[in-house]
XYZ file of C-alpha atoms in Angstrom:
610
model
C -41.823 85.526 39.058
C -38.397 85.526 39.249
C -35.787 83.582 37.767
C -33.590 80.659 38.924
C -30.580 78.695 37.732
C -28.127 76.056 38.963
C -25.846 74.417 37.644
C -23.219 71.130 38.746
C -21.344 69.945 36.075
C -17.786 70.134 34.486
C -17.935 72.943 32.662
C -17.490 76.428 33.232
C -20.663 77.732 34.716
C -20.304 81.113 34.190
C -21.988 81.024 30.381
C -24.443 79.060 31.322
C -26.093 80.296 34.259
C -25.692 83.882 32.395
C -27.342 81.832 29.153
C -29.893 80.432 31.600
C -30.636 83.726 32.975
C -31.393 85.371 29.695
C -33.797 82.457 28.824
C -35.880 83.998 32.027
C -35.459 87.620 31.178
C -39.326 87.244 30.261
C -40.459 86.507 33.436
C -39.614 90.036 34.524
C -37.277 91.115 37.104
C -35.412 94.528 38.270
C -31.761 92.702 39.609
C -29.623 90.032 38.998
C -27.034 87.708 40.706
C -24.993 84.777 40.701
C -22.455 82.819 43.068
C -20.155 80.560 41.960
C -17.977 78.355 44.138
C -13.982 79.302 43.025
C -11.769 76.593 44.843
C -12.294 77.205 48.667
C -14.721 80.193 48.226
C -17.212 81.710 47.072
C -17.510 84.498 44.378
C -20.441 87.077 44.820
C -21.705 89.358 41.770
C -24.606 90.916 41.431
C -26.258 94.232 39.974
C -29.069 96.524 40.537
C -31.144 96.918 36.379
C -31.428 94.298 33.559
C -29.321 91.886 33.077
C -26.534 93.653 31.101
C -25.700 95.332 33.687
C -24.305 92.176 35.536
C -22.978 90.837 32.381
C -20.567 93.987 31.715
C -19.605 93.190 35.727
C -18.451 89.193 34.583
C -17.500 89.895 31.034
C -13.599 90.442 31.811
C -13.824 87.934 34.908
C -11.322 84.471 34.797
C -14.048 82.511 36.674
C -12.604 78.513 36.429
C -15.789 76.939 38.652
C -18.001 74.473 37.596
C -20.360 74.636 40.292
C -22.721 77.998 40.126
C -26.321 79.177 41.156
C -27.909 82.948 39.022
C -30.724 84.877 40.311
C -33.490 87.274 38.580
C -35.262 89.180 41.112
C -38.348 90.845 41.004
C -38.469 93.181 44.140
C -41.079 92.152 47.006
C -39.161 92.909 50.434
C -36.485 96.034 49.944
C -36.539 98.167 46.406
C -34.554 96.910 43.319
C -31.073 97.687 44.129
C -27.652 95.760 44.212
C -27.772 94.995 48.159
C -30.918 93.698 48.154
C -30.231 91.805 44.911
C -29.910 87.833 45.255
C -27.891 85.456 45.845
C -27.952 86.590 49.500
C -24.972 85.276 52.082
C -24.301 84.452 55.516
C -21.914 86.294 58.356
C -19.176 83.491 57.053
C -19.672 84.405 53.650
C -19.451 80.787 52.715
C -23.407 80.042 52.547
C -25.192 81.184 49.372
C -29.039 80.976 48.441
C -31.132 82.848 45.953
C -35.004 82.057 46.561
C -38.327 82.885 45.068
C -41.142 83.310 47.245
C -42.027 85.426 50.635
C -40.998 84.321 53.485
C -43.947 85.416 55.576
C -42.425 85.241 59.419
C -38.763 86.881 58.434
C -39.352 89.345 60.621
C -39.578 87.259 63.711
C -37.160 84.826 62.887
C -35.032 87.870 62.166
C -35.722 89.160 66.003
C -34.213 86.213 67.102
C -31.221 85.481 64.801
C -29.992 89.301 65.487
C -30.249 88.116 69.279
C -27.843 85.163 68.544
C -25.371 87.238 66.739
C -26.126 87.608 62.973
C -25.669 90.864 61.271
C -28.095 91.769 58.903
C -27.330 94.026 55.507
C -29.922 93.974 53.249
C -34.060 94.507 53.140
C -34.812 91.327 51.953
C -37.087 88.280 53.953
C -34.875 85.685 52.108
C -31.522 87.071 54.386
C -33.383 85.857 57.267
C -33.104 82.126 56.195
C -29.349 82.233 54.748
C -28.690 83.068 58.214
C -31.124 80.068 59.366
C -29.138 77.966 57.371
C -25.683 79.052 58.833
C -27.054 78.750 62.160
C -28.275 75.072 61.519
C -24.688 74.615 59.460
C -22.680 75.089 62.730
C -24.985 72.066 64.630
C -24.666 69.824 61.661
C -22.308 70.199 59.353
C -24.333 69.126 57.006
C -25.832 71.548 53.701
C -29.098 69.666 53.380
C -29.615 68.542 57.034
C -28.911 72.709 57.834
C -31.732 73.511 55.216
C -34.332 71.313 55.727
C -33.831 72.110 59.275
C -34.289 75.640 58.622
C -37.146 75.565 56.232
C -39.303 73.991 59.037
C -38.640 77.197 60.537
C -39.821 79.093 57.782
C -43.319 80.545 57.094
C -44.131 81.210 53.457
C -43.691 80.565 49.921
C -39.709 79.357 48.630
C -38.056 77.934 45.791
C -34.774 77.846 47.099
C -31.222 77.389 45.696
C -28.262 76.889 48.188
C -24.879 76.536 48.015
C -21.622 76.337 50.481
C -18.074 76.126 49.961
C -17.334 74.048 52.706
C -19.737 71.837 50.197
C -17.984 72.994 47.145
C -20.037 70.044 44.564
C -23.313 70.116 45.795
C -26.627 72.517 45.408
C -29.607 72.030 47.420
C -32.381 73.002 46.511
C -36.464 73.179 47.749
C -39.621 73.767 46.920
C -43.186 75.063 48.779
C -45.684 76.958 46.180
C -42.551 78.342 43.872
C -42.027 76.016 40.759
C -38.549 74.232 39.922
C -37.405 71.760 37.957
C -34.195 69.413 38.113
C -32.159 68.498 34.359
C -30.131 65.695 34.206
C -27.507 65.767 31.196
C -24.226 64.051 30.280
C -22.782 63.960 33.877
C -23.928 67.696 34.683
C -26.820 68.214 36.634
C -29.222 71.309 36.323
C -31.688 73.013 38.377
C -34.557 76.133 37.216
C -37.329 77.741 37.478
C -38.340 77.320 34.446
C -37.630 74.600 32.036
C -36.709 77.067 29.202
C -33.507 78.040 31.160
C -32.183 74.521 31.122
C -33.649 73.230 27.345
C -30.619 74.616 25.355
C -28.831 71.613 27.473
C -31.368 69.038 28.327
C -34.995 68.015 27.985
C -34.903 65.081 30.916
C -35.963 67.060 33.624
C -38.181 65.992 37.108
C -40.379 68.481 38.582
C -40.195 68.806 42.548
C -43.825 69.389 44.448
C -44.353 71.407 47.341
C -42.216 70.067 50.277
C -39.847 68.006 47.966
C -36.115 69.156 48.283
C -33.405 67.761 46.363
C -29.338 67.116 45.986
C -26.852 67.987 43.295
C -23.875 66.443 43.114
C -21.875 64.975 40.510
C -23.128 62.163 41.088
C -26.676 63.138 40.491
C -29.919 64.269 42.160
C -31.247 63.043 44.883
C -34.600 63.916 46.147
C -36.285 63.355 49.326
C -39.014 64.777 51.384
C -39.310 67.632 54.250
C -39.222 64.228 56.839
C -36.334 63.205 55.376
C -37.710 60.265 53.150
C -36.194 59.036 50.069
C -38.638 59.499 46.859
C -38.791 58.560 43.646
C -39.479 60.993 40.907
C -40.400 60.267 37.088
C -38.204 61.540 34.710
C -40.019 63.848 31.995
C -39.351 65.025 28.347
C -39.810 69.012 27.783
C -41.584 69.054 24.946
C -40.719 72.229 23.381
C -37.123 73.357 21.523
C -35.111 76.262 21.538
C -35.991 78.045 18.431
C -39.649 78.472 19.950
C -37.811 80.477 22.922
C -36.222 82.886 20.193
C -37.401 86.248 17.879
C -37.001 84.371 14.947
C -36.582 87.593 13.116
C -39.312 89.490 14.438
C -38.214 92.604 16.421
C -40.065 91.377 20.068
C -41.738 88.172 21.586
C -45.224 89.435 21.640
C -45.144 90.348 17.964
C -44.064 86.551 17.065
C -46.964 85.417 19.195
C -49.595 87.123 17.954
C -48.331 85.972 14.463
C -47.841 82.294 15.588
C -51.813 82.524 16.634
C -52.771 80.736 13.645
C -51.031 77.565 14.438
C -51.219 77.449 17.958
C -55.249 77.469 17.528
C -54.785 75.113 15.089
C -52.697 73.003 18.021
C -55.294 73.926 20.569
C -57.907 72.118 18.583
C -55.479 69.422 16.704
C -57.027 65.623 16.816
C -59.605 66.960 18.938
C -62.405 67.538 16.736
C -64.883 65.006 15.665
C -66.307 66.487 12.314
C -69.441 63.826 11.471
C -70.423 63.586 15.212
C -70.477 67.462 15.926
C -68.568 66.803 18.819
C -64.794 67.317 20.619
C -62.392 64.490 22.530
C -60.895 65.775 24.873
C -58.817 62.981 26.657
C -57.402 64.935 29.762
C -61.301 65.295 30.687
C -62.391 61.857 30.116
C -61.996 60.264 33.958
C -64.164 63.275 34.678
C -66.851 63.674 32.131
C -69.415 62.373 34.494
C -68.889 64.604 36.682
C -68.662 67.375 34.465
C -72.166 66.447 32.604
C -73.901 66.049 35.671
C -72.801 69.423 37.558
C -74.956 71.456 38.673
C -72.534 74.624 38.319
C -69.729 75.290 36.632
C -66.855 77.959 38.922
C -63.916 79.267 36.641
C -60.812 80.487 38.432
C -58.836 82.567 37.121
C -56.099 86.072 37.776
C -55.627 88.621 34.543
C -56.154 87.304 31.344
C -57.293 83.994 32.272
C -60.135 85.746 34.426
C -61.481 87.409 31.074
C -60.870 83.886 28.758
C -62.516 82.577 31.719
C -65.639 85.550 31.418
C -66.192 84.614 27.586
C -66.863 80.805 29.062
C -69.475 81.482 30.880
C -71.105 83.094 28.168
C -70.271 79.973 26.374
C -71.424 77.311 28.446
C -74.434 78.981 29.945
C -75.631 79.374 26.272
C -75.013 76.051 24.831
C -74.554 73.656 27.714
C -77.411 75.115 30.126
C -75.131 75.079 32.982
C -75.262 77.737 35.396
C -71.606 79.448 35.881
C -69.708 81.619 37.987
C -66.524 83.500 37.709
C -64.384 83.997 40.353
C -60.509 86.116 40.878
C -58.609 83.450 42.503
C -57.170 86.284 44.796
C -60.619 86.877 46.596
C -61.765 83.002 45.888
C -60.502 81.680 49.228
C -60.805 84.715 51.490
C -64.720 84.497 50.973
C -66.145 81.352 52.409
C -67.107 80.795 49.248
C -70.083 77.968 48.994
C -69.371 74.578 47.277
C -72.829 72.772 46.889
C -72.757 68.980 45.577
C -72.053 68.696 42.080
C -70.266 71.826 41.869
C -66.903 71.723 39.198
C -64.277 74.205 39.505
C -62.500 75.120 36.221
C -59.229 77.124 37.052
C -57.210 78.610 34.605
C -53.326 79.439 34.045
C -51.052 79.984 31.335
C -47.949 79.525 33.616
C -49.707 76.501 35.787
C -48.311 78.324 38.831
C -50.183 81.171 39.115
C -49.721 81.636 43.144
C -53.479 82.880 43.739
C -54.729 80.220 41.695
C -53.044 77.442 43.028
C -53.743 78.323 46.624
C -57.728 78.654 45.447
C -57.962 75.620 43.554
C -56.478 74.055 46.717
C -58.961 75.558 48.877
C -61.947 74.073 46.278
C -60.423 70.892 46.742
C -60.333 71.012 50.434
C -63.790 72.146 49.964
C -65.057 69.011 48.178
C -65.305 70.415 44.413
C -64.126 68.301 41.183
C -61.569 70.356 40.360
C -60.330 70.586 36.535
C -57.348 72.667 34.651
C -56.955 74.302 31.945
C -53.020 75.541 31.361
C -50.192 75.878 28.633
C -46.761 74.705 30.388
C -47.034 70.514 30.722
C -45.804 69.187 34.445
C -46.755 72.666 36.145
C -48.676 72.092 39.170
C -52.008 72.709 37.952
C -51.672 70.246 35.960
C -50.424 67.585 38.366
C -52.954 68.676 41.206
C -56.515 68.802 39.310
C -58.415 66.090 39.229
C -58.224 66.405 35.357
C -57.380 69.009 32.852
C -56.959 69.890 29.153
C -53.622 71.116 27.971
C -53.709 74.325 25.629
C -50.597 73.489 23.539
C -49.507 77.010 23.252
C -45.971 76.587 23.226
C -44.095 78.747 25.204
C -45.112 82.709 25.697
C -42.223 84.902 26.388
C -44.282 88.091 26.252
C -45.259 89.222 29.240
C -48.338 90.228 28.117
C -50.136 87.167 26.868
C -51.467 87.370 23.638
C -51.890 83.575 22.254
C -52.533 81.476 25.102
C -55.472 83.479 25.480
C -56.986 82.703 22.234
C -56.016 79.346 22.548
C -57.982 78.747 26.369
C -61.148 80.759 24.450
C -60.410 77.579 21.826
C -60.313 75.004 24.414
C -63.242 76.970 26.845
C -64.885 76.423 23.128
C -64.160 72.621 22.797
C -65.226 71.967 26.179
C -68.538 73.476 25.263
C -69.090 71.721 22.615
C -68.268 69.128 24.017
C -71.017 69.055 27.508
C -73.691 70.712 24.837
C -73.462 67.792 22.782
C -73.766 65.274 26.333
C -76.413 67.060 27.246
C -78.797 68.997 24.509
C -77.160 70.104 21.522
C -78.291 68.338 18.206
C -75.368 66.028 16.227
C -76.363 68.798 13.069
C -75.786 71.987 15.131
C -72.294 70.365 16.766
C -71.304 69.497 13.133
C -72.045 73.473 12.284
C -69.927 74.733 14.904
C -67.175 71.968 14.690
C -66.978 73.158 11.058
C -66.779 76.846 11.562
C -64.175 76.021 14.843
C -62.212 74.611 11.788
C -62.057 77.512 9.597
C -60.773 79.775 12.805
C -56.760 79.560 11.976
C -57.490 81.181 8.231
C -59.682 84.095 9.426
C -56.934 84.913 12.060
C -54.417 85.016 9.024
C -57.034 87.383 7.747
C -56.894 89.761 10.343
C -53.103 89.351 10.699
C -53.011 91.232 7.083
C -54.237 94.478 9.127
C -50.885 94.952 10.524
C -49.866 98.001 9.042
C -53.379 99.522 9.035
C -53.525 99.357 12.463
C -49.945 100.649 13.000
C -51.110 104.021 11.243
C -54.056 104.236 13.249
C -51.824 103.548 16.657
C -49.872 106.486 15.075
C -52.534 109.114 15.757
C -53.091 107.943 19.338
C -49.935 107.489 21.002
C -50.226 110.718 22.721
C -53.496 109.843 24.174
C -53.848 109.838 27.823
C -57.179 107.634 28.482
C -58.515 105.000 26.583
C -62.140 103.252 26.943
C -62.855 99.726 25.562
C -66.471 98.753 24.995
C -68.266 95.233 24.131
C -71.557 93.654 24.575
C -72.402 89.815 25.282
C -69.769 87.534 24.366
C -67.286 90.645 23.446
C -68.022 92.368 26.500
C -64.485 90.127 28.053
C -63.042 91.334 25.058
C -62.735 94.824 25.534
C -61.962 94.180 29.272
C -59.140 92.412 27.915
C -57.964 95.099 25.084
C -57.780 97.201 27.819
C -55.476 95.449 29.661
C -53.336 94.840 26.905
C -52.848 98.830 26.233
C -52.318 99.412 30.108
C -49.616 96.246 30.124
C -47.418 97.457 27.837
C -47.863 101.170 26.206
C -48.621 102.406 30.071
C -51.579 104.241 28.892
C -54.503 104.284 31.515
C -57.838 102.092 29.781
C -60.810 100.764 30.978
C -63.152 98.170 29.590
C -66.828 97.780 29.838
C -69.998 96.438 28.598
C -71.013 99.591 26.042
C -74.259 100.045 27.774
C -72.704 100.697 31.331
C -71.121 103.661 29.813
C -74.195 105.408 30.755
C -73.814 104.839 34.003
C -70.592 106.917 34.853
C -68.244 105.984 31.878
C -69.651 108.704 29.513
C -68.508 111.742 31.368
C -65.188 110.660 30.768
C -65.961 111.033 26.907
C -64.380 114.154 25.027
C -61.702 114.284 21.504
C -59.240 113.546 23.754
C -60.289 109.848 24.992
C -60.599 107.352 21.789
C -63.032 104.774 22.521
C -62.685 100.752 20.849
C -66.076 99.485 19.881
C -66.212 95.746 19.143
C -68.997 95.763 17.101
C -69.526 92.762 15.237
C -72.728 92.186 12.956
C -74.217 89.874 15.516
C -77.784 89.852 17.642
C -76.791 92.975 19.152
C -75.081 94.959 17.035
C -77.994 97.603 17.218
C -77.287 98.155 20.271
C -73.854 98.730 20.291
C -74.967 101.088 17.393
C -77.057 102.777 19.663
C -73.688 102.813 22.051
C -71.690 103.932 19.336
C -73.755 107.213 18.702
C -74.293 108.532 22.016
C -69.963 108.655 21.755
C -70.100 110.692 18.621
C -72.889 113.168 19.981
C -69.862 114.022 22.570
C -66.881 114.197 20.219
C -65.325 111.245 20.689
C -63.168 109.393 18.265
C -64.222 106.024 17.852
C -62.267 103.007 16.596
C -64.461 100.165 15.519
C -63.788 96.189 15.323
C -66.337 94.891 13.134
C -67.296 92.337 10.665
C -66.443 92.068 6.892
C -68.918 93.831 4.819
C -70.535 96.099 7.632
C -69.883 98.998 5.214
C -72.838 100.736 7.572
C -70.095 101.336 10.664
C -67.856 103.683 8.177
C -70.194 106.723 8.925
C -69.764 106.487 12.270
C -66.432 105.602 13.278
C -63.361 107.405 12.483
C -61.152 104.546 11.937
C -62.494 100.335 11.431
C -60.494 97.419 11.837
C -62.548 94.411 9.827
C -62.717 91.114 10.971
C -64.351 87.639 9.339
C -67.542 86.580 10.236
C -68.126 83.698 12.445
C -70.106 81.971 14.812
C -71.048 84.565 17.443
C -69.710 82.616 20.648
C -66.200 82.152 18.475
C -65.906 86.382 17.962
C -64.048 86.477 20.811
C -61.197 84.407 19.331
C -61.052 87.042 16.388
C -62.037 90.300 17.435
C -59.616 90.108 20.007
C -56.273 90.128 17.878
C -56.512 93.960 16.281
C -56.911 94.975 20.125
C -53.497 93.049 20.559
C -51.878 94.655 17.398
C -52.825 97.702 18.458
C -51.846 97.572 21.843
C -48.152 96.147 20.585
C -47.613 99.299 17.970
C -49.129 102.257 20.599
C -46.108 100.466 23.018
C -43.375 100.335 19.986
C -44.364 103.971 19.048
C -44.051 105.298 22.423
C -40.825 103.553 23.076
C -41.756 101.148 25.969
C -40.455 97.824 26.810
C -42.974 95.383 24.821
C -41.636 92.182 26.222
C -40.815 93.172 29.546
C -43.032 95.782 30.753
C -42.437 97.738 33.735
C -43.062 96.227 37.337
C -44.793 93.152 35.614
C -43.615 89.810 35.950
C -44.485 86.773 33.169
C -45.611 84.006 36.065
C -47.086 85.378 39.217
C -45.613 83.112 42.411
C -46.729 84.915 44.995
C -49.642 86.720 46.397
């Protein structure tokens, strides 16, 4: 969730760990705070509020070090205020560390530092191990022996930063469940949370696993593990830029992503399409395609968004590939017992690749015997150097909080990988081709819809008042109105449910009056009648309907007060389409009512803890 930045170098480090801190403004966050090591001491700012606020603190500072770590904090322990803001220091006031993570024993640990002396000032668990650290400091005097030593104390979840100015040139830093990665430049040395904080200055970077540390100096990084043993890491490229990190002239992040949708479904599927053979490659899968034909059921893990892309593929597979499948929040996944028969593959599913709920239950499905496979956006995240095998969704990066095309690119892949174990198993070379071919035509029909824009900004114009919102689907759109709704309640703060339009029967439709507008997606396919059906009993109450339908349903006009068309397509691929006027109008009901579209409140972009 929240943000971290190092830097050792020769340069001033006040720019860039404030440039590196607005890179992870996405993530979300409600403080900020930075250290920076000025000759024999240390220099503390920090501010309750966005990020402004602590640059209008720095702007008229004469800071001359070169050796820094900055902090965005998204509140778990204490509420959102300067004290409890990071970087978080020691009774000597010369021991610095800003951490991600809950530290799930503070409080005990806390008991007994208070009983050897240390003063405590803020509500935060990560005090309790700067004061660890200090207490290991006076035994050693040595940074990294005192943290390593003091993280085997420690309970939890960390990605840690640390520095001392009795050390002045070094930052050490750790990891256990909270991602960071390590830059190496022209003799300056960076470390992050995430890799768009440090592109702007390198793209050789090394990612640390759980119970790696590492050492900054000028000299370089050195990394090692919790025992104290030297390893070697392999240097990566980040394989994105800065201009796909900026607005590019559109007025916020999520707008630019639902616009870039086109391409990135285009990249989702690129090279991995085999036209004459009806088929897809996927090369991340291939040292587990046996395993994947032959299962006997299929378990997709997933939190949020990635739980309803995740929804749509067991429609998918369960139609086409004759698997059975099961879908499963990663938050309840490992407090169940859950049962892994033989030949059982589990499919989890992350934008960020560090999802905290989803790492720990893919962990527990490995323990637990399962093939496990991933399906994520950001290369060298942990899902995808923990599965057994995975398929990248080449999204690029999402600075929106509220995800908009990495879902429709994972309903791409979810739809490659079906076509992929129908065609192993039952589906004919001529229907593949007919679905391969209609996968191809996707990027232009989004385009399509993308021409709706101001249509649906007048009919977000007549709802922003609204209170209540219901979203209802059948079959393969049933996930889609699940996810509409969450869009709406993400970012315009207006309460909305989604359901499957015939459950509104069952409790839903006493809700219904003029003042809740209920989202039909209605598409012309094998059930459309029945959403029909759906559609009426709303009207017969006064409802205002808006409907998502298919070109030429001219029919729908009568009974909707407002339609949003879409092009026709394969019915398991309507997802991929119908979903984007749900995310257009979600973006202009949040714009209109004057919300925060890119950082909503209380949300963060990449959830690392429970």
């Amino acid at each position: 969730m929240c943000g971290i930045i190092g830097y050792v170098g020769k340069r001033n480090v006040l720019p860039i760990i404030m440039n590196g801190l607005k890179r992870m403004e996405y993530r979300g966050y409600d403080s900020a705070g930075l250290a920076i090591i000025e000759d024999d001491h240390l220099e503390i700012r920090k501010s309750a509020g966005k990020l402004s606020e602590l640059e209008n603190i720095v702007k008229t500072e004469k800071f001359r070090g070169t050796v820094g770590i900055g902090h965005t904090r998204w509140a778990t322990h204490g509420v959102p205020n300067t004290n409890n803001a990071h970087p978080h220091i020691g009774d000597r006031g010369d021991i610095a560390i800003i951490h991600n993570g809950i530290i799930e024993n503070y409080a005990a640990l806390k008991i007994e530092l208070q009983k050897k002396g240390h003063s405590f000032h803020t509500d935060t668990d990560t005090e309790t191990v700067v004061h660890l650290i200090e207490e290991f400091y006076e035994n050693s005097n040595d940074l990294e022996t005192a943290v390593r030593e003091a993280l085997l104390c420690v309970k939890g979840t960390y990605g840690i930063a640390v520095v001392s100015a009795r050390d002045p040139y070094k930052i050490v830093v750790a990891r256990h469940g909270s991602p960071l990665v390590l830059g190496q430049g022209n003799d300056e040395f960076f470390a992050a949370s995430d890799a768009s904080a440090i592109v702007a200055h390198t793209r050789q970077v090394v990612y640390l696993e759980d119970n790696e540390m590492a050492v900054i100096t000028l000299d370089g990084i050195t990394t090692k593990n919790m025992e104290n043993q030297p390893i070697i890491k392999k240097v990566e490229e980040i394989t994105f830029d800065v201009a796909q990190i900026e607005k590019q002239g559109y007025a916020h992040f999520m707008l630019k992503e639902i616009f870039e949708q086109p391409n990135t479904i285009t990249d989702a599927m690129r090279g991995r399409l085999v036209v004459d053979e009806g088929i897809s490659r996927l090369g991340g899968l291939s040292e587990q395609i046996d395993a994947l034909k032959s299962a006997k059921k299929i378990v997709f893990i997933a939190c949020g968004t990635s739980w309803h892309a995740a929804l749509v593929g067991e429609y998918m597979i369960e139609e086409f590939a004759r698997i059975p499948v099961e879908v499963e929040y990663a938050s309840e996944f490992r407090y169940r017992n859950p049962v892994m028969e033989e030949g059982t593959v589990v499919i989890v599913i992350s934008q960020s690749g560090e999802t905290a709920d989803t790492l720990a239950a893919m962990r527990e499905a490995k323990r637990r015997g399962a093939t496990v496979l991933g399906i994520c956006n950001v290369v060298g995240s942990t899902i995808a150097r923990e599965t057994d095998a995975g398929v990248y969704i080449h999204a690029g990066p999402e600075i929106g909080v509220a995800s908009t095309k990495a879902f429709t690119s994972q309903l791409t892949v979810i739809a490659l990988i079906t076509v992929l174990l129908a065609r192993l198993r039952n589906m004919s070379a001529v229907e593949g081709k007919q679905i391969v071919e209609e996968m191809l035509t996707l990027p232009d029909k989004v385009r399509t819809i993308l021409t709706s824009n101001d249509l649906i900004r007048e009919i977000a114009e007549k709802y922003i008042d609204k209170r209540n919102f219901l979203y209802l689907g059948r079959g393969y759109n049933f996930p889609v109105a699940l996810e509409g709704a969450l869009k709406l309640k993400e970012i315009s703060y207006i309460h909305a449910e989604g359901y499957p339009a015939a459950e509104m029967k069952h409790g839903p439709i006493a809700l219904i009056d003029e003042d809740m507008p209920t989202v039909f997606i209605a598409p012309k396919d094998a059930i459309y009648d029945k959403v029909v059906s759906n559609i009426e009993e709303v009207r017969a109450r006064g409802g205002k309907i808006i409907a998502i339908t298919t070109e030429g349903n001219t029919e729908i006009r009568s009974k909707a007060e407002h339609v949003i068309y879409v092009p026709k397509t394969h019915d398991f691929l309507m997802p991929i389409l119908s979903v984007i006027p749900l995310q257009m109008l979600a973006y202009h009901m949040a714009v209109l009512r004057g919300c925060n579209v890119d950082q909503p409140r209380n949300l963060a972009k990449s959830v690392t803890v429970e």
